[in-house]
């Protein structure tokens, strides 16, 4: 699946709202359990082959200048 447009959000709540109305997102199950139980969003499992995602932390070089 290749999205036509990628939207980025700064909070988990923003991502959940987006998934509830606009599209899809990959989030840890623990984060969405209540929203799934409340019927706000639906959960779909990912096959084991694709179930692990590399997480990368990126920060601005400007942050180091103020320490």
JSON list of C-alpha atoms in Angstrom, two decimals:
[
{"chain": "A", "resi": 1, "resn": "UNK", "atom": "CA", "xyz": [0.00, 0.00, 0.00]},
{"chain": "A", "resi": 2, "resn": "UNK", "atom": "CA", "xyz": [1.42, 3.36, -0.99]},
{"chain": "A", "resi": 3, "resn": "UNK", "atom": "CA", "xyz": [-0.46, 6.41, 0.35]},
{"chain": "A", "resi": 4, "resn": "UNK", "atom": "CA", "xyz": [-1.25, 9.36, -1.92]},
{"chain": "A", "resi": 5, "resn": "UNK", "atom": "CA", "xyz": [-0.65, 11.78, 0.93]},
{"chain": "A", "resi": 6, "resn": "UNK", "atom": "CA", "xyz": [1.21, 11.42, 4.23]},
{"chain": "A", "resi": 7, "resn": "UNK", "atom": "CA", "xyz": [0.06, 13.47, 7.21]},
{"chain": "A", "resi": 8, "resn": "UNK", "atom": "CA", "xyz": [2.21, 13.83, 10.33]},
{"chain": "A", "resi": 9, "resn": "UNK", "atom": "CA", "xyz": [0.87, 14.50, 13.84]},
{"chain": "A", "resi": 10, "resn": "UNK", "atom": "CA", "xyz": [2.71, 15.37, 17.03]},
{"chain": "A", "resi": 11, "resn": "UNK", "atom": "CA", "xyz": [0.54, 13.51, 19.54]},
{"chain": "A", "resi": 12, "resn": "UNK", "atom": "CA", "xyz": [-1.01, 10.07, 19.94]},
{"chain": "A", "resi": 13, "resn": "UNK", "atom": "CA", "xyz": [-4.44, 11.70, 20.30]},
{"chain": "A", "resi": 14, "resn": "UNK", "atom": "CA", "xyz": [-3.95, 13.49, 16.98]},
{"chain": "A", "resi": 15, "resn": "UNK", "atom": "CA", "xyz": [-3.04, 10.21, 15.30]},
{"chain": "A", "resi": 16, "resn": "UNK", "atom": "CA", "xyz": [-6.10, 8.44, 16.76]},
{"chain": "A", "resi": 17, "resn": "UNK", "atom": "CA", "xyz": [-8.42, 11.23, 15.61]},
{"chain": "A", "resi": 18, "resn": "UNK", "atom": "CA", "xyz": [-6.89, 10.99, 12.14]},
{"chain": "A", "resi": 19, "resn": "UNK", "atom": "CA", "xyz": [-7.33, 7.22, 12.03]},
{"chain": "A", "resi": 20, "resn": "UNK", "atom": "CA", "xyz": [-10.93, 7.58, 13.22]},
{"chain": "A", "resi": 21, "resn": "UNK", "atom": "CA", "xyz": [-11.90, 9.91, 10.40]},
{"chain": "A", "resi": 22, "resn": "UNK", "atom": "CA", "xyz": [-9.32, 10.18, 7.67]},
{"chain": "A", "resi": 23, "resn": "UNK", "atom": "CA", "xyz": [-7.17, 7.12, 7.23]},
{"chain": "A", "resi": 24, "resn": "UNK", "atom": "CA", "xyz": [-4.96, 4.49, 8.78]},
{"chain": "A", "resi": 25, "resn": "UNK", "atom": "CA", "xyz": [-2.10, 4.42, 11.24]},
{"chain": "A", "resi": 26, "resn": "UNK", "atom": "CA", "xyz": [0.15, 1.89, 12.95]},
{"chain": "A", "resi": 27, "resn": "UNK", "atom": "CA", "xyz": [-0.01, 2.18, 16.74]},
{"chain": "A", "resi": 28, "resn": "UNK", "atom": "CA", "xyz": [0.74, -0.15, 19.65]},
{"chain": "A", "resi": 29, "resn": "UNK", "atom": "CA", "xyz": [-2.31, -2.14, 20.70]},
{"chain": "A", "resi": 30, "resn": "UNK", "atom": "CA", "xyz": [-2.06, -0.87, 24.29]},
{"chain": "A", "resi": 31, "resn": "UNK", "atom": "CA", "xyz": [-2.57, 2.69, 23.03]},
{"chain": "A", "resi": 32, "resn": "UNK", "atom": "CA", "xyz": [-5.79, 1.97, 21.13]},
{"chain": "A", "resi": 33, "resn": "UNK", "atom": "CA", "xyz": [-7.53, -0.64, 23.32]},
{"chain": "A", "resi": 34, "resn": "UNK", "atom": "CA", "xyz": [-10.02, 1.79, 24.92]},
{"chain": "A", "resi": 35, "resn": "UNK", "atom": "CA", "xyz": [-10.82, 3.48, 21.59]},
{"chain": "A", "resi": 36, "resn": "UNK", "atom": "CA", "xyz": [-11.50, 0.08, 19.99]},
{"chain": "A", "resi": 37, "resn": "UNK", "atom": "CA", "xyz": [-13.73, -0.95, 22.91]},
{"chain": "A", "resi": 38, "resn": "UNK", "atom": "CA", "xyz": [-15.64, 2.35, 22.62]},
{"chain": "A", "resi": 39, "resn": "UNK", "atom": "CA", "xyz": [-16.18, 1.76, 18.88]},
{"chain": "A", "resi": 40, "resn": "UNK", "atom": "CA", "xyz": [-14.26, 4.89, 17.86]},
{"chain": "A", "resi": 41, "resn": "UNK", "atom": "CA", "xyz": [-11.73, 3.01, 15.71]},
{"chain": "A", "resi": 42, "resn": "UNK", "atom": "CA", "xyz": [-11.25, -0.51, 14.37]},
{"chain": "A", "resi": 43, "resn": "UNK", "atom": "CA", "xyz": [-8.15, -2.65, 14.86]},
{"chain": "A", "resi": 44, "resn": "UNK", "atom": "CA", "xyz": [-6.67, -4.85, 12.14]},
{"chain": "A", "resi": 45, "resn": "UNK", "atom": "CA", "xyz": [-3.81, -7.23, 12.84]},
{"chain": "A", "resi": 46, "resn": "UNK", "atom": "CA", "xyz": [-0.67, -7.15, 10.74]},
{"chain": "A", "resi": 47, "resn": "UNK", "atom": "CA", "xyz": [0.78, -10.46, 9.48]},
{"chain": "A", "resi": 48, "resn": "UNK", "atom": "CA", "xyz": [3.91, -11.49, 11.40]},
{"chain": "A", "resi": 49, "resn": "UNK", "atom": "CA", "xyz": [6.04, -10.87, 8.31]},
{"chain": "A", "resi": 50, "resn": "UNK", "atom": "CA", "xyz": [5.23, -7.13, 8.56]},
{"chain": "A", "resi": 51, "resn": "UNK", "atom": "CA", "xyz": [4.55, -6.88, 12.30]},
{"chain": "A", "resi": 52, "resn": "UNK", "atom": "CA", "xyz": [7.89, -5.38, 13.30]},
{"chain": "A", "resi": 53, "resn": "UNK", "atom": "CA", "xyz": [8.73, -1.83, 12.35]},
{"chain": "A", "resi": 54, "resn": "UNK", "atom": "CA", "xyz": [12.12, -0.16, 12.77]},
{"chain": "A", "resi": 55, "resn": "UNK", "atom": "CA", "xyz": [11.80, 2.91, 14.99]},
{"chain": "A", "resi": 56, "resn": "UNK", "atom": "CA", "xyz": [14.24, 5.76, 14.48]},
{"chain": "A", "resi": 57, "resn": "UNK", "atom": "CA", "xyz": [14.68, 8.76, 16.78]},
{"chain": "A", "resi": 58, "resn": "UNK", "atom": "CA", "xyz": [15.48, 12.00, 14.98]},
{"chain": "A", "resi": 59, "resn": "UNK", "atom": "CA", "xyz": [16.12, 15.34, 16.64]},
{"chain": "A", "resi": 60, "resn": "UNK", "atom": "CA", "xyz": [17.20, 18.72, 15.45]},
{"chain": "A", "resi": 61, "resn": "UNK", "atom": "CA", "xyz": [20.87, 19.69, 15.75]},
{"chain": "A", "resi": 62, "resn": "UNK", "atom": "CA", "xyz": [19.61, 22.98, 17.21]},
{"chain": "A", "resi": 63, "resn": "UNK", "atom": "CA", "xyz": [18.69, 21.20, 20.45]},
{"chain": "A", "resi": 64, "resn": "UNK", "atom": "CA", "xyz": [22.34, 20.59, 21.32]},
{"chain": "A", "resi": 65, "resn": "UNK", "atom": "CA", "xyz": [23.19, 24.29, 20.97]},
{"chain": "A", "resi": 66, "resn": "UNK", "atom": "CA", "xyz": [21.12, 25.31, 24.00]},
{"chain": "A", "resi": 67, "resn": "UNK", "atom": "CA", "xyz": [22.58, 22.86, 26.53]}
]
